Short mmCIF file of C-alpha atoms in Angstrom, two decimals:
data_model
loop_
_atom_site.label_atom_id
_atom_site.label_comp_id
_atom_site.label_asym_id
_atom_site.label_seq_id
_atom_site.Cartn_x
_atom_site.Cartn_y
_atom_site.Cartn_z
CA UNK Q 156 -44.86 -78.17 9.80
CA UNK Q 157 -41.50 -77.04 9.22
CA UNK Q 158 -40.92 -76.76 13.06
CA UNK Q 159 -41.56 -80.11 13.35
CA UNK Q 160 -39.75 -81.11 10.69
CA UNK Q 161 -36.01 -79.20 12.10
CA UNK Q 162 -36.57 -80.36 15.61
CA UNK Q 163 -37.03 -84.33 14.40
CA UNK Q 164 -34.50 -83.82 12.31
CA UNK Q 165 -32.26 -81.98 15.35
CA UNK Q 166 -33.16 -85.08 17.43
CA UNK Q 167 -31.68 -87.36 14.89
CA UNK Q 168 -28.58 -85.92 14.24
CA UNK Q 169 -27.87 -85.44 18.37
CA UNK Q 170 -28.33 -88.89 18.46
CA UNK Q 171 -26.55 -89.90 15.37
CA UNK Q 172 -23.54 -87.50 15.76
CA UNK Q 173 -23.67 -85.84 18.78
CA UNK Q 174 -24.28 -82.52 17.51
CA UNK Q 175 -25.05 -78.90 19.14
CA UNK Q 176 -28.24 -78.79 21.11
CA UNK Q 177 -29.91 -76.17 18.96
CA UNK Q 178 -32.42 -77.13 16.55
CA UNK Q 179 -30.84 -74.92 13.31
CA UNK Q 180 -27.08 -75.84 13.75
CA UNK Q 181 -27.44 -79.56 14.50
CA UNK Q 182 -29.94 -79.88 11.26
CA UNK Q 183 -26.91 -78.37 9.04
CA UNK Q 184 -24.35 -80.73 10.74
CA UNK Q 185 -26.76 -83.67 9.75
CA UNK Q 186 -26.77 -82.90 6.19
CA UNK Q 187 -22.90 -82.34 6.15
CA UNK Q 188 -22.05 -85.49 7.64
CA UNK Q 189 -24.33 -87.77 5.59
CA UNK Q 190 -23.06 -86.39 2.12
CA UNK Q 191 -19.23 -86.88 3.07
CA UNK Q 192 -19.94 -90.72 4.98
CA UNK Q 193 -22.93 -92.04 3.04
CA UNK Q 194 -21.31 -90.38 -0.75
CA UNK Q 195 -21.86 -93.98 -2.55
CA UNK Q 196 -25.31 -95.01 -0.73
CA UNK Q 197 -26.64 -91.76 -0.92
CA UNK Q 198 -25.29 -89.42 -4.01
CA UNK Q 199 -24.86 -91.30 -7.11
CA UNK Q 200 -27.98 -93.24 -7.63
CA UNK Q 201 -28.33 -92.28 -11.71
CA UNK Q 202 -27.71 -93.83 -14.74
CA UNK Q 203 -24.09 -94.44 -15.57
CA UNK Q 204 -23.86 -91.74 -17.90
CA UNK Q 205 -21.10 -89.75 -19.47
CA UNK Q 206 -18.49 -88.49 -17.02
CA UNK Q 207 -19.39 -90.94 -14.44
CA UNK Q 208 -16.15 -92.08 -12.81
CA UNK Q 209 -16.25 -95.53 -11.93
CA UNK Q 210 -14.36 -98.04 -10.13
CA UNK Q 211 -12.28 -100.66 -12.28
CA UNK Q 212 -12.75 -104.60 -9.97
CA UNK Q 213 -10.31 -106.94 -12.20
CA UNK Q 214 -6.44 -107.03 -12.21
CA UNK Q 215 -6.33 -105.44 -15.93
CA UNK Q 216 -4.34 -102.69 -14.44
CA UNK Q 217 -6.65 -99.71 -14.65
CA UNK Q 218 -8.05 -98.05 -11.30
CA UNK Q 219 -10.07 -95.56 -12.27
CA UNK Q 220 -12.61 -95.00 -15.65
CA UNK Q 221 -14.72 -92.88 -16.88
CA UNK Q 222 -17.89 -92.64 -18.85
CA UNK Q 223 -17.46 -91.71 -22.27
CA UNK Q 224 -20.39 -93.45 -24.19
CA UNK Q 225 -22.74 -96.23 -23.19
CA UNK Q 226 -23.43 -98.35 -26.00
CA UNK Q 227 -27.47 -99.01 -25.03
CA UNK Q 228 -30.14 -96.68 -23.50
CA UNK Q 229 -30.68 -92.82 -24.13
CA UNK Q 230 -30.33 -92.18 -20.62
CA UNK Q 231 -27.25 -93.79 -20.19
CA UNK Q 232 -25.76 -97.20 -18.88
CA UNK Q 233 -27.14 -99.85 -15.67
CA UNK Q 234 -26.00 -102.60 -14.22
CA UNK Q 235 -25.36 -105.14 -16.49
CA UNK Q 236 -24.50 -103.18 -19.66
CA UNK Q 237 -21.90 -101.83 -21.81
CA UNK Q 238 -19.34 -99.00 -21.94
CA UNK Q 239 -17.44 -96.98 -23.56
CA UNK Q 240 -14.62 -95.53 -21.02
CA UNK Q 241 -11.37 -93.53 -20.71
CA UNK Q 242 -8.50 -94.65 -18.32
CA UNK Q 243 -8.09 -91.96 -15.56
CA UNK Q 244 -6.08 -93.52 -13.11
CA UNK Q 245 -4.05 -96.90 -13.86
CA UNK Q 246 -1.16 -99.20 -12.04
CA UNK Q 247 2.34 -98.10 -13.78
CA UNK Q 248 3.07 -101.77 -15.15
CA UNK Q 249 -0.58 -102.89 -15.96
CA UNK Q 250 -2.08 -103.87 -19.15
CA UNK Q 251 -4.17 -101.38 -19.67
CA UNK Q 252 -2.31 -97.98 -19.29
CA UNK Q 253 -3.73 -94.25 -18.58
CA UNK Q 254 -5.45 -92.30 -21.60
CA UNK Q 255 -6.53 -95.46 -23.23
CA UNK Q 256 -10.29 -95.72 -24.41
CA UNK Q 257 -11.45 -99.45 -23.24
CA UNK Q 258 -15.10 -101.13 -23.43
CA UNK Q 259 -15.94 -102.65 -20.11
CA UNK Q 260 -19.23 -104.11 -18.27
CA UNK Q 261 -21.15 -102.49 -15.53
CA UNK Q 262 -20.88 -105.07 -12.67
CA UNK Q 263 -22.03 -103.13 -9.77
CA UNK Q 264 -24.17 -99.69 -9.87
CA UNK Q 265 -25.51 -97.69 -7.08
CA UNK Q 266 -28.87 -97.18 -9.06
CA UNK Q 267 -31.29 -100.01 -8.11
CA UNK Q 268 -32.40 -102.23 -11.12
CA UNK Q 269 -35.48 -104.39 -10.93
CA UNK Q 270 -34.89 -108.31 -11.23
CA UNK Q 271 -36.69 -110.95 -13.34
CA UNK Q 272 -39.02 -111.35 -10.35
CA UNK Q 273 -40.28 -107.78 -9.73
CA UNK Q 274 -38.10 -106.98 -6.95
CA UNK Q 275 -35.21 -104.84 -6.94
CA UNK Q 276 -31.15 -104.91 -6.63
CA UNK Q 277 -28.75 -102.08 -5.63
CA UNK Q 278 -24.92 -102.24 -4.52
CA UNK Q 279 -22.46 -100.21 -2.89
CA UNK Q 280 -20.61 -98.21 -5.69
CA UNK Q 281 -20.15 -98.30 -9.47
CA UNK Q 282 -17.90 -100.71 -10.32
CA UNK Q 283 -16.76 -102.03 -14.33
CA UNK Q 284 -14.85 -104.94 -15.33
CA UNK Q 285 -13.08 -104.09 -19.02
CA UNK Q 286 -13.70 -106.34 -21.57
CA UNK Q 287 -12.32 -106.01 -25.28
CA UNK Q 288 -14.73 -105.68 -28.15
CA UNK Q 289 -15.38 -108.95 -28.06
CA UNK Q 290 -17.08 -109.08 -24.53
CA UNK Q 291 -14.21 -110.99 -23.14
CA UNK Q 292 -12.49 -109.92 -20.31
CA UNK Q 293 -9.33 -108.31 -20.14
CA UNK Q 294 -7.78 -108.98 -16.82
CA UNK Q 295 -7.88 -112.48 -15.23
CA UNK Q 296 -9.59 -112.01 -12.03
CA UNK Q 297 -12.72 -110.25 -10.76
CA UNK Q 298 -13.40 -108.49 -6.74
CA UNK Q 299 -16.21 -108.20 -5.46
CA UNK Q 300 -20.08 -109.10 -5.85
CA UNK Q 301 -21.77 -109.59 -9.27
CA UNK Q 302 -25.32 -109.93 -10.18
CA UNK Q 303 -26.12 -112.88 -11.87
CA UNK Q 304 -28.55 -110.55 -14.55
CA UNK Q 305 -24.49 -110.89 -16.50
CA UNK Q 306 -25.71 -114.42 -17.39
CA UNK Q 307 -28.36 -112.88 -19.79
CA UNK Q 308 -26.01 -110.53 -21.13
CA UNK Q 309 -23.73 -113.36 -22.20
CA UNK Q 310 -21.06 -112.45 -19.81
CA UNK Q 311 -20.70 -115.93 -18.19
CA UNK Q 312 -16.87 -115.73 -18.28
CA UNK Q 313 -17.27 -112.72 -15.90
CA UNK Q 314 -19.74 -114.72 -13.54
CA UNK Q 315 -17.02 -117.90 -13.31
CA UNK Q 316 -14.19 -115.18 -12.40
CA UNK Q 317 -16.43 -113.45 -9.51
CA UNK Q 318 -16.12 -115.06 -6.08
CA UNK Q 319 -19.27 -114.04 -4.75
CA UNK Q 320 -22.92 -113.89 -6.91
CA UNK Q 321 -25.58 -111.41 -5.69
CA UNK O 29 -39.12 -120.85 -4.36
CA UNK O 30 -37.79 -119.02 -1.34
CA UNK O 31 -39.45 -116.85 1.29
CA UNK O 32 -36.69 -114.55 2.84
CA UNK O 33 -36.73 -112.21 5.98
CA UNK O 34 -36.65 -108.68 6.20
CA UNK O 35 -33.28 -107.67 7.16
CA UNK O 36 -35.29 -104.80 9.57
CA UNK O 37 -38.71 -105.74 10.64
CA UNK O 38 -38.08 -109.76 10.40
CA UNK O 39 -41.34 -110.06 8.33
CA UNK O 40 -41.20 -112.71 4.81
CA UNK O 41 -40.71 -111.13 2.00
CA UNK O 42 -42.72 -112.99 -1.26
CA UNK O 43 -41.13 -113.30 -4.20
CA UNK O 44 -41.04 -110.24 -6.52
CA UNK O 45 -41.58 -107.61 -3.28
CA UNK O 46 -38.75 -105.20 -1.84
CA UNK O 47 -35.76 -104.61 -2.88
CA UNK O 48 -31.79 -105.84 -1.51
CA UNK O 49 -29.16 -104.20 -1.00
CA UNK O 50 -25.49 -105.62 -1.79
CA UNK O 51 -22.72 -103.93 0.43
CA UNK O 52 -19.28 -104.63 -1.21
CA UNK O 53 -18.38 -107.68 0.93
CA UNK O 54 -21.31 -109.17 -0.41
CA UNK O 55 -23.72 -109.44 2.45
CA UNK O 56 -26.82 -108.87 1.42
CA UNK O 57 -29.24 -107.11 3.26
CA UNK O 58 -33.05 -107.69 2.18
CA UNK O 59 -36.01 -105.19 2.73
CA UNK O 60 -40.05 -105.64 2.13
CA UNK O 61 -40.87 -102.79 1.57
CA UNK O 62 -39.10 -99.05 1.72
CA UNK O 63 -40.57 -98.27 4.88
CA UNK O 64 -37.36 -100.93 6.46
CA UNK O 65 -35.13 -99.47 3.13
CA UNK O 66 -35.52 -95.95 4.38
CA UNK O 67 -34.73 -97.04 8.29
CA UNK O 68 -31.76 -98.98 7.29
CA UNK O 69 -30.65 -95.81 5.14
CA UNK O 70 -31.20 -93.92 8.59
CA UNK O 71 -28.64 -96.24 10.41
CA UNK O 72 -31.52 -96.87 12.68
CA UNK O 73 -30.93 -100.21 14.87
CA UNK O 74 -33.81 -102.50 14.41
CA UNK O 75 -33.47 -103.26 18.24
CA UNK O 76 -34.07 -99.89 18.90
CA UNK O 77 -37.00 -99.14 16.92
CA UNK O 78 -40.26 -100.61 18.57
CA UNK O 79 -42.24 -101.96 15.95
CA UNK O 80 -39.80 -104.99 14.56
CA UNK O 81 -39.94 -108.16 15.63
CA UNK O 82 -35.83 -107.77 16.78
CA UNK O 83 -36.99 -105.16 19.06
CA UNK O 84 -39.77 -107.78 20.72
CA UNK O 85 -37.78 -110.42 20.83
CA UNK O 86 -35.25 -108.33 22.92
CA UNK O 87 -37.86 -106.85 25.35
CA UNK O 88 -39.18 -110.20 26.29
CA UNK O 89 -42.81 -109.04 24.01
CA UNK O 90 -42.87 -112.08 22.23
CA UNK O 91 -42.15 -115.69 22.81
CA UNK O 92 -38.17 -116.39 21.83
CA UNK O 93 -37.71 -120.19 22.46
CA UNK O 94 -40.54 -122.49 21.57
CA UNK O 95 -40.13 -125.96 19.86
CA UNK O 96 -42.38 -124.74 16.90
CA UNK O 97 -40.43 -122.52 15.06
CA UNK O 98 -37.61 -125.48 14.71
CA UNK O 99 -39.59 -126.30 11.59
CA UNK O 100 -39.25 -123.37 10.07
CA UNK O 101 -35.68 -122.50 9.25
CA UNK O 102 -33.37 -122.22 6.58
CA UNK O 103 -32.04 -124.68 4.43
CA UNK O 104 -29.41 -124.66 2.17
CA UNK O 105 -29.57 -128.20 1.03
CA UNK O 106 -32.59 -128.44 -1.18
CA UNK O 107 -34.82 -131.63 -0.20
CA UNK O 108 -35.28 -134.23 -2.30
CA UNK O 109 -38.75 -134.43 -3.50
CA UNK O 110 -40.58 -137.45 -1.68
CA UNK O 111 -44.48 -137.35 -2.34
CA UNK O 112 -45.22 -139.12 0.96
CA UNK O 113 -43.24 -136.37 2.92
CA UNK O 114 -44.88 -133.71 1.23
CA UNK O 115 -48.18 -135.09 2.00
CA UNK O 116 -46.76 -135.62 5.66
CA UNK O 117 -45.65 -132.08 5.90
CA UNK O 118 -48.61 -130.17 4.01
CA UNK O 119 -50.88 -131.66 7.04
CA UNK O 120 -48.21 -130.79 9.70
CA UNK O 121 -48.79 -127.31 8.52
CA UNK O 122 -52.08 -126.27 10.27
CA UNK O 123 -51.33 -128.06 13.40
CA UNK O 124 -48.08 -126.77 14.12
CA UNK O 125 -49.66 -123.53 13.15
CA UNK O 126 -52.33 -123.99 15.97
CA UNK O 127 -49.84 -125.13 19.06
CA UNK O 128 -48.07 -122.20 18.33
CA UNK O 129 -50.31 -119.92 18.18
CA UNK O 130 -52.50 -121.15 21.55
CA UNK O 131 -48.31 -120.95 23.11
CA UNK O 132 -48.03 -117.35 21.94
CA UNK O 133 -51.89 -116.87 23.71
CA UNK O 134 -50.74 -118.13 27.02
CA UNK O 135 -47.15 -116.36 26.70
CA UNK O 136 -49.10 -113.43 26.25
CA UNK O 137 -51.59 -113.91 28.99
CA UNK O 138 -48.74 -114.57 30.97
CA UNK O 139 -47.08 -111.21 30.30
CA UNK O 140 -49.98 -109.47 31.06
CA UNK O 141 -50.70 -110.86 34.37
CA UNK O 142 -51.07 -108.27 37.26
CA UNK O 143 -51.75 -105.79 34.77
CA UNK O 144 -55.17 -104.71 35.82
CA UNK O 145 -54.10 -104.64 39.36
CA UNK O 146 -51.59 -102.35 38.67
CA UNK O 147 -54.12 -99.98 36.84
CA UNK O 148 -56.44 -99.86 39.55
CA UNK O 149 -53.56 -98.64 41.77
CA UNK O 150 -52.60 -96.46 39.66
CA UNK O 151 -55.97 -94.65 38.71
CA UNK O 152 -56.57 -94.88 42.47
CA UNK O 153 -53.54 -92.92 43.53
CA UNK O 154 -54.17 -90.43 40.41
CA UNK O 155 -57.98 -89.98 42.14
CA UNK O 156 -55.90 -89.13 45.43
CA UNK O 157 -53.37 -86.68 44.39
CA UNK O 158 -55.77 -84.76 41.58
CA UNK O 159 -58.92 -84.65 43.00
CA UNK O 160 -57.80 -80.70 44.11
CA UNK O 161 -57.71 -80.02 40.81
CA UNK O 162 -61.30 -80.59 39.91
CA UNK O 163 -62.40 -79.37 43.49
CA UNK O 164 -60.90 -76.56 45.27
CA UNK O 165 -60.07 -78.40 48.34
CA UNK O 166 -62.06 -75.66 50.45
CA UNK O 167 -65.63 -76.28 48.54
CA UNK O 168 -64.76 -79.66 49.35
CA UNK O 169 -64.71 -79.08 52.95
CA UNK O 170 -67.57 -76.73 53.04
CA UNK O 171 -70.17 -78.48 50.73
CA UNK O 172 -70.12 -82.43 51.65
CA UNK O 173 -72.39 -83.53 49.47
CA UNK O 174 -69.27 -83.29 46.63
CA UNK O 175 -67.01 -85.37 48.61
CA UNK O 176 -66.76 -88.94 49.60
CA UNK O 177 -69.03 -89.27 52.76
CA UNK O 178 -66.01 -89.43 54.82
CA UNK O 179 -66.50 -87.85 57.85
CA UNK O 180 -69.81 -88.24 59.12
CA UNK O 181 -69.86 -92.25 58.81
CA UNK O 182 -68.79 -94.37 61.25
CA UNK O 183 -70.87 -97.80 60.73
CA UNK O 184 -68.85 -100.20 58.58
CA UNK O 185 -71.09 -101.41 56.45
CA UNK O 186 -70.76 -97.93 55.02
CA UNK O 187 -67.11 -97.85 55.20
CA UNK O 188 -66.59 -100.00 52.65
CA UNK O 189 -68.90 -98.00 50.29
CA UNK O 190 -67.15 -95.37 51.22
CA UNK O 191 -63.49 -96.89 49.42
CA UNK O 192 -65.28 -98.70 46.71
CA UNK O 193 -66.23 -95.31 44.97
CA UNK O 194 -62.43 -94.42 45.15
CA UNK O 195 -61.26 -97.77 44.01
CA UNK O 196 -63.19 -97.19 40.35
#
């Protein structure tokens, strides 16, 4: 069983990456490779929880958040709702500068999330959009793709800002 | 309501089945079930892998240009309901259904032509070169009755009884 399972697995990863010929060496190469290429489609498929770091997609000036609180769920935050984040990395002359806690929306998450229809919806990365308390949205514009489940959260404003709607 | 195609195997995917996958330039790449998921996941190319329909299509397996499947295609301008039409088209539905599936028959009858020809050559020369392996080739010589009756016959009405054994 496990013989069968390292030389399928050697097999792949020759013809994936061109590895060594033995069956041991070119499993380990595998693994490497596909945690440092595949590290959004593959590693973080939780909950946004706390000390997630996630990707900010609107011009408010922030680059970088992360997790502090999510404001539903014991497990933590998915797509679609709110959190409570610290600014890690931000542009020098933005609005929103480093060190500052902000609220923001979950507009993209690794973690799939079933739809109103019984299938199911994942994206690349884990992206937010910050919003004041309010649930309006700081910055003007918004990158990317965003579900439209942000219509039922009452986030239309961030819908009419996205270009595309998943 | 929409039927969409697997982004892997080509098959429709029903409402409320699979799941999609959003890559950050907002393609979106649809799956029916996680058997496709996982394959994608593997960076596998659905040419590549036998059992899609991409993979038939490219090895000449299936039939690639027919006037039937013109009808089915996508749309992205909604038609405007007309009850006539609808009738029109709900009875169109079986008997397009039937021409294209007698044209997928005869495509495949088609690709399988010379097929059984080439079997019987095949097993024939298999017969040849591994008959030594059932029989030592020197019991063979000594005891006749196992072999073909090769030598002793020379009429040729039992010739060809001779090769018909060996054809089968």
């Amino acid at each position: 069983m496990a013989a069968t399972f390292a030389s399928r697995c050697s097999r792949v990863g020759r013809s994936l990456f061109s590895g060594p010929s033995k069956s041991s060496p070119g499993l380990f190469t595998r693994s490497h490779e596909m945690t440092c290429s595949n590290v959004f489609s593959q590693q973080l498929r939780t909950f946004i929880q706390m000390r997630t770091v996630l990707k900010v997609v609107d011009n408010s000036g922030a680059k970088k958040v992360m997790c502090i609180q999510a404001l539903k769920g014991k497990k933590g935050a998915r797509l679609g709702d709110t959190i409570v984040a610290s600014v890690k990395e931000a542009h020098p002359n933005g609005k929103v500068k480093k060190g500052k806690v902000v609220y923001g929306v979950v507009v993209r998450a690794a973690m799939q999330k079933g739809r109103c229809d019984g299938s199911e919806v994942k994206f690349d990365d884990n992206a937010v959009v910050l919003v004041d308390k309010q649930g309006q949205p700081i910055g003007t514009r918004v990158f990317g793709p965003v579900p439209h489940e942000l219509r039922q959260k009452k986030h239309v404003k961030i819908l009419t800002l996205a270009g595309h709607i998943a | 309501m929409r039927l969409e195609k697997c982004w892997f195997c080509s098959s429709t995917i029903y409402p409320g089945h699979g799941i999609q996958f959003v890559r950050n330039d907002a393609k979106i790449f649809r799956f029916c079930r996680s058997k496709c998921h996982k394959n994608f996941k593997m960076k596998r190319n659905p040419r590549k892998v036998k059992w899609t329909k991409a993979y038939r299509r490219v090895h000449g397996k299936d039939m690639t240009q027919d006037s039937t499947f013109e009808f089915e295609r996508k749309r992205n301008r909604p038609e405007r309901y007309d009850r006539n039409l609808a009738e029109n088209v709900l009875k169109a539905i079986p008997k397009i259904d039937k021409i294209r599936v007698s044209r997928e028959e005869r495509h495949h009858k088609n690709r399988m032509k010379g097929k059984k020809e080439k079997l019987q050559r095949e097993a024939v020369r298999e017969l040849e070169q591994g008959i030594s392996l059932v029989k030592a080739p020197s019991v063979l010589q000594e005891d006749p009755s196992l072999t073909l009756p090769k030598i002793k016959v020379k009429v040729s009405q039992q010739q060809s009884e001779e090769n018909h054994p060996m054809e089968e």
